[in-house]
Short mmCIF file of C-alpha atoms in Angstrom, two decimals:
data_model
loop_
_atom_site.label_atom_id
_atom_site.label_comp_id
_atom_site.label_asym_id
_atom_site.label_seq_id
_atom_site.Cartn_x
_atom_site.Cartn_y
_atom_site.Cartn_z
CA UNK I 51 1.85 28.45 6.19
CA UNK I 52 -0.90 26.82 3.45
CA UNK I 53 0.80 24.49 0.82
CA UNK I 54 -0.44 23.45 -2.61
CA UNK I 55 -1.44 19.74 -2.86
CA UNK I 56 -1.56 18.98 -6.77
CA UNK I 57 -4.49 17.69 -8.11
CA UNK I 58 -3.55 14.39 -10.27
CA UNK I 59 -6.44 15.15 -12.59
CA UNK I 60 -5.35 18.68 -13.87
CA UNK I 61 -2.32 17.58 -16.18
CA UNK I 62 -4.23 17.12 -19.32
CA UNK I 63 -2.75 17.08 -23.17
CA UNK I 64 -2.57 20.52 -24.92
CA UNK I 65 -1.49 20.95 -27.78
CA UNK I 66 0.09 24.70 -28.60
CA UNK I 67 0.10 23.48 -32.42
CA UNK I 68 -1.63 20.62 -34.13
CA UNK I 69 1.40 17.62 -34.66
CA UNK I 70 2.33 17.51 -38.17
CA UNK I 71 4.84 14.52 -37.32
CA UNK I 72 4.61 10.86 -35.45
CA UNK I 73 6.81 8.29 -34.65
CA UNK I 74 5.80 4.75 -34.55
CA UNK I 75 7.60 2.13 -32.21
CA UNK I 76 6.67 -1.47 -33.02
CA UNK I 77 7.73 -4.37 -31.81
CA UNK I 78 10.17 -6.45 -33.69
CA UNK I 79 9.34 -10.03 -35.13
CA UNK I 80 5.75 -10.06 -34.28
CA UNK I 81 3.24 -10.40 -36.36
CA UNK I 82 0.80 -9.12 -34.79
CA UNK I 83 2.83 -5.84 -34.42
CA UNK I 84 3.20 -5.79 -38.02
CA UNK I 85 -0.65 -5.88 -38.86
CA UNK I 86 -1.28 -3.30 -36.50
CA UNK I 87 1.97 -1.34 -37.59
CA UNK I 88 0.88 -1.24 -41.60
CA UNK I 89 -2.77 -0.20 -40.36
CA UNK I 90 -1.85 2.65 -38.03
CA UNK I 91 0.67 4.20 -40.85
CA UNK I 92 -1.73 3.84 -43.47
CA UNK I 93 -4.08 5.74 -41.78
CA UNK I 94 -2.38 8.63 -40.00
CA UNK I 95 -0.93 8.96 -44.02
CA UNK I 96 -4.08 9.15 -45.41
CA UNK I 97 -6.50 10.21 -42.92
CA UNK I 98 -4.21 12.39 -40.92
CA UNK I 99 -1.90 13.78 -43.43
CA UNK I 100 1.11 13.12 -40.59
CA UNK I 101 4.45 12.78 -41.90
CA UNK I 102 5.48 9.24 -40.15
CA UNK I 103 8.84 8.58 -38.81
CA UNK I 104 9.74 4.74 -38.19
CA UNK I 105 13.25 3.54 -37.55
CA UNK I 106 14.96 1.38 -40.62
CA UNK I 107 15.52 -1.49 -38.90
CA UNK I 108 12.02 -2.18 -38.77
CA UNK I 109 12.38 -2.21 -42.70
CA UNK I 110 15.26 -4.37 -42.78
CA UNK I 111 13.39 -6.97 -41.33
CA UNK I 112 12.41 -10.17 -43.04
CA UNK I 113 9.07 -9.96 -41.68
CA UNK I 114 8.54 -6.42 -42.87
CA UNK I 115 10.34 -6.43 -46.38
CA UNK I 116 8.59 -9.59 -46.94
CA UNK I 117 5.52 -8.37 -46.84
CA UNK I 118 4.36 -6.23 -49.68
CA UNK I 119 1.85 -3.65 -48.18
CA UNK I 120 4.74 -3.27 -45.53
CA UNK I 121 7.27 -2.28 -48.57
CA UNK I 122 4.78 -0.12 -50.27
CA UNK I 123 4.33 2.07 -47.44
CA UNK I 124 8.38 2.45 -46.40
CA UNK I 125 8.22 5.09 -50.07
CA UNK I 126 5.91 7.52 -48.00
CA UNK I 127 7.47 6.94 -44.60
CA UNK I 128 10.96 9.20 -43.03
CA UNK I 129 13.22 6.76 -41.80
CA UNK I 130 16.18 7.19 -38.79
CA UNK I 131 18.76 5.40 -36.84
CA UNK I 132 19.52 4.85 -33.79
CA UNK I 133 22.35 6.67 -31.88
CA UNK I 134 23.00 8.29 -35.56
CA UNK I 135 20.14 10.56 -36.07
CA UNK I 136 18.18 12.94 -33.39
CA UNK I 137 14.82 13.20 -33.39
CA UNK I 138 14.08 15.66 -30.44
CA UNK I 139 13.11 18.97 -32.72
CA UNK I 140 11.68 16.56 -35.32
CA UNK I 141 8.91 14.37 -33.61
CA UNK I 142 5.35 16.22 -32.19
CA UNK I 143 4.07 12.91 -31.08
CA UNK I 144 5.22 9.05 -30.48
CA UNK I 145 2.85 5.93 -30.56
CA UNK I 146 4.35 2.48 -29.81
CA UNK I 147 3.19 -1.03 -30.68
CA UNK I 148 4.25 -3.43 -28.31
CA UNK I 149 5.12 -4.20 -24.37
CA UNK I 150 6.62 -1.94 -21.97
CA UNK I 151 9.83 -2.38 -23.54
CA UNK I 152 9.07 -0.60 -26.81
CA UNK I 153 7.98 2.34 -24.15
CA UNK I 154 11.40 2.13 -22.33
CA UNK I 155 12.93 2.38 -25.83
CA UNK I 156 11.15 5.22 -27.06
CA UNK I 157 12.55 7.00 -23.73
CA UNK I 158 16.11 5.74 -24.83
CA UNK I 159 15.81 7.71 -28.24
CA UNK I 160 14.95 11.44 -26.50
CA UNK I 161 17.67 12.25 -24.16
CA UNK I 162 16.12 15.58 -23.48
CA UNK I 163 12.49 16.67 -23.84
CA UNK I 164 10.25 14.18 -25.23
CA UNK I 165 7.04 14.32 -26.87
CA UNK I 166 3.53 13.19 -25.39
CA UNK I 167 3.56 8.80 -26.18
CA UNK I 168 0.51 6.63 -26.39
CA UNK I 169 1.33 3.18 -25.64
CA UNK I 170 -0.59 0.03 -27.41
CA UNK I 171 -0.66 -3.15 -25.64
CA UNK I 172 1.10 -5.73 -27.91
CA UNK I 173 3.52 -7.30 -25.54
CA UNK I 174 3.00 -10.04 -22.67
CA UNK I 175 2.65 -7.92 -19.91
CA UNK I 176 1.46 -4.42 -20.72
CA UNK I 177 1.91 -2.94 -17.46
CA UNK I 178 2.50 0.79 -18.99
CA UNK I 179 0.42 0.20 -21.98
CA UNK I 180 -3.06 0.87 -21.22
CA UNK I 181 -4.71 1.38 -24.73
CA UNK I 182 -6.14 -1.27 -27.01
CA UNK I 183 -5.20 -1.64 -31.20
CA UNK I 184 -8.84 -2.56 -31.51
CA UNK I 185 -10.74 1.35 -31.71
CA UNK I 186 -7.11 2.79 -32.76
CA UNK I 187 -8.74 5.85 -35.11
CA UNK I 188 -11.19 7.22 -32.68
CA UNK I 189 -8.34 6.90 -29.78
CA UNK I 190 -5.73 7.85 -32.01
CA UNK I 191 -8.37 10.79 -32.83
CA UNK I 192 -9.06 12.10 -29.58
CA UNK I 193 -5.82 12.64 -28.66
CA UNK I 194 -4.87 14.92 -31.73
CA UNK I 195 -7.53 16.50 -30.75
CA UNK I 196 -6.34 16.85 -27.17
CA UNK I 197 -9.08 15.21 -25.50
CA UNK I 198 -6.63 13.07 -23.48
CA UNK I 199 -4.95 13.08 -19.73
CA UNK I 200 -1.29 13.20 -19.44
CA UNK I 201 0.81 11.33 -17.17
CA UNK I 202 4.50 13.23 -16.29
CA UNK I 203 6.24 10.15 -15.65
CA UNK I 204 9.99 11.17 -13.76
CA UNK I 205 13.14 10.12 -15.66
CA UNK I 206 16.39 9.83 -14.11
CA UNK I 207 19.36 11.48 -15.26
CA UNK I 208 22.76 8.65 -14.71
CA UNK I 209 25.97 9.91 -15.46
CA UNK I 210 28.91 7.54 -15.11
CA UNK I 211 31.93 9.46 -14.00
CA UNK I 212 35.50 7.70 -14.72
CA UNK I 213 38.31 7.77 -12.18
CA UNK I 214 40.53 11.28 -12.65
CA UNK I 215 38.30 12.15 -15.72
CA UNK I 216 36.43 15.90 -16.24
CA UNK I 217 33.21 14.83 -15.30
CA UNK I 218 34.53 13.14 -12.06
CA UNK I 219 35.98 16.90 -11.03
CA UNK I 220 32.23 18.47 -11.41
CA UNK I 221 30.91 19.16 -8.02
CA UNK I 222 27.47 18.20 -8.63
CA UNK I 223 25.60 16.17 -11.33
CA UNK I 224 22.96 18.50 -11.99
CA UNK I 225 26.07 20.27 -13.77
CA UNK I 226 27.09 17.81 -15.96
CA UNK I 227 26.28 18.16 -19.53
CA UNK I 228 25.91 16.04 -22.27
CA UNK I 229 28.46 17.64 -24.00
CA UNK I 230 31.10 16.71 -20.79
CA UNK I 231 30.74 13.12 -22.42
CA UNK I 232 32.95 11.42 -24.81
CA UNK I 233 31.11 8.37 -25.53
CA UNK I 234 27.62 10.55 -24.52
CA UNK I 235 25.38 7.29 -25.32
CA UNK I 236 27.09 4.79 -22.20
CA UNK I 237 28.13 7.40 -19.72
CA UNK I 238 25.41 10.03 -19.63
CA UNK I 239 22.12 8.45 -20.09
CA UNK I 240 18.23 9.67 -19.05
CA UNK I 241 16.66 6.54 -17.42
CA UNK I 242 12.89 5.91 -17.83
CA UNK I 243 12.86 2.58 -15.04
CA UNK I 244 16.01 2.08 -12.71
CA UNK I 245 19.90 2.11 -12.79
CA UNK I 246 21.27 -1.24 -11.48
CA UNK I 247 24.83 -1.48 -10.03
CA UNK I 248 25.50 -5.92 -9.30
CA UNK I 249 28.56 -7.83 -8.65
CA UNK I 250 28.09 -9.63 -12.29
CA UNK I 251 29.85 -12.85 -12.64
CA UNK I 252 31.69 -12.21 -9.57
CA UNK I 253 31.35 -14.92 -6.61
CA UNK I 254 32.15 -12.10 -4.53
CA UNK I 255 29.60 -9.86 -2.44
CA UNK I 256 29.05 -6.67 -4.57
CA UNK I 257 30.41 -4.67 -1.71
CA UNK I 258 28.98 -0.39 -3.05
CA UNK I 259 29.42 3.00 -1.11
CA UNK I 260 25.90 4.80 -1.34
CA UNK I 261 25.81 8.67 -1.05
CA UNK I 262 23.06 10.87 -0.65
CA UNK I 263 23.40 14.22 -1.23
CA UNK I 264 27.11 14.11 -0.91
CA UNK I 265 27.44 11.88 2.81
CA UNK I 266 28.25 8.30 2.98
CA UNK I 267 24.51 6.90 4.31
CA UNK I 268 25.71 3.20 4.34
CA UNK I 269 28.20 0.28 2.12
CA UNK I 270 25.94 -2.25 0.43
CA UNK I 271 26.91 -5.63 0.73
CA UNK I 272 24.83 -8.04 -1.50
CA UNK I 273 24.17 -8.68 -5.08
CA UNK I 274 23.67 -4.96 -5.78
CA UNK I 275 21.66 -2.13 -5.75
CA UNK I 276 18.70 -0.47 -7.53
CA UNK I 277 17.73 2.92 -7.99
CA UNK I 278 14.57 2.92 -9.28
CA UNK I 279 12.12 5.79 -10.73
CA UNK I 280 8.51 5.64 -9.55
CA UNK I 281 7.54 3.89 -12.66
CA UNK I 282 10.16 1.95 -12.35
CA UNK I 283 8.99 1.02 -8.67
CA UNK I 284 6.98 -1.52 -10.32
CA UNK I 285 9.64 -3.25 -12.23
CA UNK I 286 13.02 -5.19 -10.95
CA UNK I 287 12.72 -3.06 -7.76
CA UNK I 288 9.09 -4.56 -6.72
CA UNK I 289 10.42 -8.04 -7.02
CA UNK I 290 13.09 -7.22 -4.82
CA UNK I 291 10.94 -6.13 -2.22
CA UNK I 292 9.90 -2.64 -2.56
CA UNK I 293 7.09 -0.66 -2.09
CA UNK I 294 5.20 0.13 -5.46
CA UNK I 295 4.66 3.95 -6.06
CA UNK I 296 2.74 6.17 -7.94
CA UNK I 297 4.43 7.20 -10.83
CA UNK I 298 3.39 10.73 -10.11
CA UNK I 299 4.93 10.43 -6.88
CA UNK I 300 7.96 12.61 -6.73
CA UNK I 301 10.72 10.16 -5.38
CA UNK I 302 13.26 8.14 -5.77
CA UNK I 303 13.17 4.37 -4.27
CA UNK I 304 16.29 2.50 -3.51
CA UNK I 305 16.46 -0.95 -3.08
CA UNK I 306 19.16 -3.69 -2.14
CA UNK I 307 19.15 -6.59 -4.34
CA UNK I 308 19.63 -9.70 -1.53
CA UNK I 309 21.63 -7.76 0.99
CA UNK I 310 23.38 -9.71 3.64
CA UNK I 311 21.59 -8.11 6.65
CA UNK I 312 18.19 -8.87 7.82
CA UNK I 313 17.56 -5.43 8.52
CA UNK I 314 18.57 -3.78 5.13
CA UNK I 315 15.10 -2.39 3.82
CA UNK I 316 14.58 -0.38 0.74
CA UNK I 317 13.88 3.37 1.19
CA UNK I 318 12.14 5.94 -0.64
CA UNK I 319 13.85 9.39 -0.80
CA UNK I 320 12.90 12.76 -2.50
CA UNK I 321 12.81 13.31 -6.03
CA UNK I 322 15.86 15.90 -7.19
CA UNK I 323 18.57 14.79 -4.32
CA UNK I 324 21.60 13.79 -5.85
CA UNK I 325 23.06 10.28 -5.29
CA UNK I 326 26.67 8.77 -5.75
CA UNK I 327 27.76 4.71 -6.01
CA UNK I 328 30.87 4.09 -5.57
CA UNK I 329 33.24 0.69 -5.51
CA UNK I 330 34.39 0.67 -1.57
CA UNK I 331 38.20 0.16 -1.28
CA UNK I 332 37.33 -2.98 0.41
CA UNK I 333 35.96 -4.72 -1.93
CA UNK I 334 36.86 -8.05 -3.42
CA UNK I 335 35.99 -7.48 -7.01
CA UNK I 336 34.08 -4.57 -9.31
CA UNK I 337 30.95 -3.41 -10.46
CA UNK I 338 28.75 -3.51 -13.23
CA UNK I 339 26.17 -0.98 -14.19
CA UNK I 340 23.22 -1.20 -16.28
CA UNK I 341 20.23 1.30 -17.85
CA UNK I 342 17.41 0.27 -18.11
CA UNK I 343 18.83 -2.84 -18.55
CA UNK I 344 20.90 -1.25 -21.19
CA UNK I 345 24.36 -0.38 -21.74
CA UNK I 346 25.92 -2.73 -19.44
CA UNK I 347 29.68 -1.55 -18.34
CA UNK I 348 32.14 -2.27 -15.62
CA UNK I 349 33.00 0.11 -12.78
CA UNK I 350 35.88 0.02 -10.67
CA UNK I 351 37.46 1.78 -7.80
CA UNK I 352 37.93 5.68 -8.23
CA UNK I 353 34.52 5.64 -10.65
CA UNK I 354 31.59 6.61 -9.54
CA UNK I 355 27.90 6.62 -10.77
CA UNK I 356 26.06 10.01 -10.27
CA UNK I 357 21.99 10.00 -10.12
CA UNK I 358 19.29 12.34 -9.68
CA UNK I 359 15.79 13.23 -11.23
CA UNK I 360 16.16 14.61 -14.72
CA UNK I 361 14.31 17.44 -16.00
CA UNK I 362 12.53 15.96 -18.83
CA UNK I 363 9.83 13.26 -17.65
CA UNK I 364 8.27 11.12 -20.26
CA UNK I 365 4.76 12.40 -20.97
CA UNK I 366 2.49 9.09 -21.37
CA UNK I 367 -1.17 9.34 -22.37
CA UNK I 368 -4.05 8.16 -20.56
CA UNK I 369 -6.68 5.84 -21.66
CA UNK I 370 -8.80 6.58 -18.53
CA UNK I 371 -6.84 8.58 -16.03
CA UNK I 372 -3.59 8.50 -14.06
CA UNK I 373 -5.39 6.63 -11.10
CA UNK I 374 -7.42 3.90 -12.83
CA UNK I 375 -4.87 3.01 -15.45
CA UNK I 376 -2.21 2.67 -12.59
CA UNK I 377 -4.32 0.29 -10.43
CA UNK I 378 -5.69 -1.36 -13.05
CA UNK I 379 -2.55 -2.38 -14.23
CA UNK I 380 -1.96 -3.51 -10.57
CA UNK I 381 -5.17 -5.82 -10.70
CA UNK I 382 -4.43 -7.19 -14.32
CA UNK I 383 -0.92 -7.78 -14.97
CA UNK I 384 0.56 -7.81 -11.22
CA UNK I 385 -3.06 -9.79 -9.76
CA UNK I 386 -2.35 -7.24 -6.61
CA UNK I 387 -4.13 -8.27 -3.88
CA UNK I 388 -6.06 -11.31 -5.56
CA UNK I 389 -7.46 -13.93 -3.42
CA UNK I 390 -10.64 -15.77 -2.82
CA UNK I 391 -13.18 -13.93 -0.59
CA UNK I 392 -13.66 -14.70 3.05
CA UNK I 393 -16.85 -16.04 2.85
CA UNK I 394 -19.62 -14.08 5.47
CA UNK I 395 -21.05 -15.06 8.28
CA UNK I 396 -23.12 -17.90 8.70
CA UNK I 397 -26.57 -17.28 10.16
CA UNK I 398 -26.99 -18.32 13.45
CA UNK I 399 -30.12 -19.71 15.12
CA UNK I 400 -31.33 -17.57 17.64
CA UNK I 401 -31.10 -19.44 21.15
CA UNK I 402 -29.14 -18.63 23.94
CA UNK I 403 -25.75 -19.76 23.43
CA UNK I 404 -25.67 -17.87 20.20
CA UNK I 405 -26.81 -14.88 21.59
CA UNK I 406 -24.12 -14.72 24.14
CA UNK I 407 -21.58 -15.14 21.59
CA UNK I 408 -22.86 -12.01 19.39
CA UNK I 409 -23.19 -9.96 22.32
CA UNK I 410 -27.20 -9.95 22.42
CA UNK I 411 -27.27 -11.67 25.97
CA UNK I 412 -30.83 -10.34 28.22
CA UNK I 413 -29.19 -8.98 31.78
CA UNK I 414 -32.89 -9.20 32.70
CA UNK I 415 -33.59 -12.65 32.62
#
C-alpha cells in the first residue's frame, strides 16, 4: 500500500474569475489603521475598479467621520452589519488592517465558505499577519493576479446543544445544521482559534466530561479545557503548555488549563473526530464556554458542547510561503528558541595534556 504525502507548496491562489468585490477589515480607533484604511480603498476604487465592502461601524466612528477624506470615500463604498447582513455570496476577496484579531473577526462574519484573506500587520503582535502596508499596490496586485500561495487554515465547527432540546437528540454533530439553531449566532458557531470551556467566577474546580468520538476518555478537573485548531495551537493553548502545530497539520490539540494532576498532558488528536464536553454530575458548580473568545455563555448539567473540524477552512494568503511565514512568525513575535550562542571552542595549545583530552594521545611513544 503507497500513500500520498501532500506537498505544502502546491496549494496556490486561483482565481476561476477575476474578484469584482473586497472587503476591508480595519482596526478600530487606530490611527494608523485609518491612514492605511483611506489609502487601500482609494486605490482598489480607482485603480482596481473593486466595489468595496466595509462594515458601518467603522463609519460611525469619531475617528473616521471626523476625518474628511474618510467621509468622502463612505459615498462610493457598500456598507453591512454585523449578525444583520450576509456576506458569503457577496465578497470575492477580504483584506484586513490590523492584528490577529481583525483576522479572527473576519472568520466570525463567514460561517460557511470564506473567501481567500490577506492579512496586514497593524496590531501588536502580528502572529497571522505576515504582509507589510508599506508596498500594498504591488502586493495587493499580485494577488489579483493570482501570483500568491494559499494557506487552508482548519476551522472548527462548535455547536452548543441545550439539555432536552432538538439539537441535543442529533446523533452526531456533523448533522447539525445551522438551521437546527434558534439563536444560530451563540449556539452554532465556526471557530477560527479554540473553544474554551472554564469554571468562570466559580471557586470551584471546573470539574468537565471529555468525549471522543462518542466514549468517555477522561473528567477534567482544573480551570478548564481548550480545544484548539492548529492555528489556534499557537494562541491560549501554547501558553498552557502545548505543543505548537502547523496550521496545515490536520488535528485537533486539546489542552487542560491548570489541571490538578501532574500527569494531565495535552494531546493532539485527528482532524474530523467528533468531540463532546459535558458538566459531570459531580460537579460543584457550571460551565462557561467561549469562541474565540467570543460569545461567552453558561453551561450546565444535561448541555453539552459538540466539536469537530468544519468544512470550510479560512484561506489566508502568503507573503512568502506556508513554511517561512509560520516560523518566522515563531522567531519574531513568539522569540522561539532565542538565546545567546554557546560560544566555540577555545583553541588549545598543543602539548600533551591537551592532546589526551581531545583524543589525539601517540600509543607509540
Amino acid at each position: 500500500m503507497k500513500g500520498t504525502i501532500p506537498d505544502p507548496g502546491s496549494q496556490k491562489l486561483n482565481w476561476h474569475k477575476p474578484p469584482l468585490t473586497v472587503l476591508v477589515i480595519k482596526k478600530m480607533h487606530d490611527e494608523n489603521a485609518l491612514s492605511a484604511f483611506t489609502q487601500l480603498v482609494k486605490w482598489l476604487i480607482q485603480e482596481k475598479n473593486m466595489a468595496v465592502y466595509v462594515e458601518k461601524a467603522v463609519f460611525d466612528d469619531a475617528m473616521c467621520s471626523e476625518n474628511p477624506v474618510c467621509r468622502g470615500l463612505q459615498k462610493q463604498i457598500k456598507t453591512f452589519e454585523e449578525e444583520k447582513d450576509e456576506l458569503t455570496n457577496k465578497i470575492d476577496f477580504v483584506i484586513c488592517l490590523g492584528g490577529d484579531g481583525t483576522l479572527l473577526y473576519a472568520s466570525s462574519l463567514f460561517q460557511a465558505s470564506m473567501p481567500p484573506v490577506m492579512a496586514f500587520n497593524m496590531g501588536s503582535l502580528g502572529f497571522l499577519t505576515p504582509f507589510s502596508f508599506q508596498d500594498f499596490k504591488g502586493q495587493v496586485t499580485q494577488v489579483l493576479e493570482g501570483n500568491a500561495g494559499l494557506l487552508l487554515r482548519y476551522r472548527l465547527k462548535c455547536v452548543i446543544c441545550r439539555k432536552d432540546s432538538q439539537m441535543s437528540k442529533i446523533p452526531h454533530v456533523k448533522q447539525i445544521q445551522r438551521s437546527h439553531s434558534t439563536v444560530q449566532s451563540k449556539t452554532h458557531m465556526l471557530v477560527f482559534n479554540e473553544v474554551v470551556v472554564d469554571r468562570g467566577q466559580s471557586p470551584y474546580l471546573c470539574n468537565i466530561d471529555l468525549y471522543v468520538e462518542g466514549k468517555l476518555v477522561t473528567t477534567v478537573q482544573g480551570d478548564g479545557l481548550i480545544i484548539s485548531t492548529p492555528t489556534g495551537s499557537t494562541a491560549y493553548a501554547v501558553a498552557a503548555g502545548a505543543s505548537m502545530v502547523h496550521p496545515n497539520v490536520p488535528a485537533i490539540v486539546i489542552t487542560p488549563i491548570c489541571p490538578h494532576s501532574l500527569s494531565f498532558r495535552p494531546v493532539v488528536v485527528p482532524a474530523g473526530v467528533e468531540i463532546k464536553i459535558m458538566v459531570s454530575p459531580e460537579a460543584r458548580n457550571s460551565a462557561w464556554v467561549s469562541l474565540d473568545g467570543r460569545n461567552r455563555q453558561e453551561i450546565f448539567e444535561g448541555d453539552s458542547v459538540r466539536i469537530t473540524t468544519a468544512q470550510y477552512p479560512v484561506p489566508s494568503v502568503c507573503a512568502k510561503d506556508q513554511m517561512d511565514d509560520w516560523f518566522e512568525s515563531l522567531a519574531e513575535c513568539l522569540h522561539w528558541n532565542v538565546r545567546k550562542p554557546q560560544k566555540p571552542m577555545p583553541t588549545l595549545i598543543d602539548s600533551p595534556s591537551t592532546n589526551s583530552l581531545t583524543g589525539n594521545s601517540d600509543s607509540s611513544s
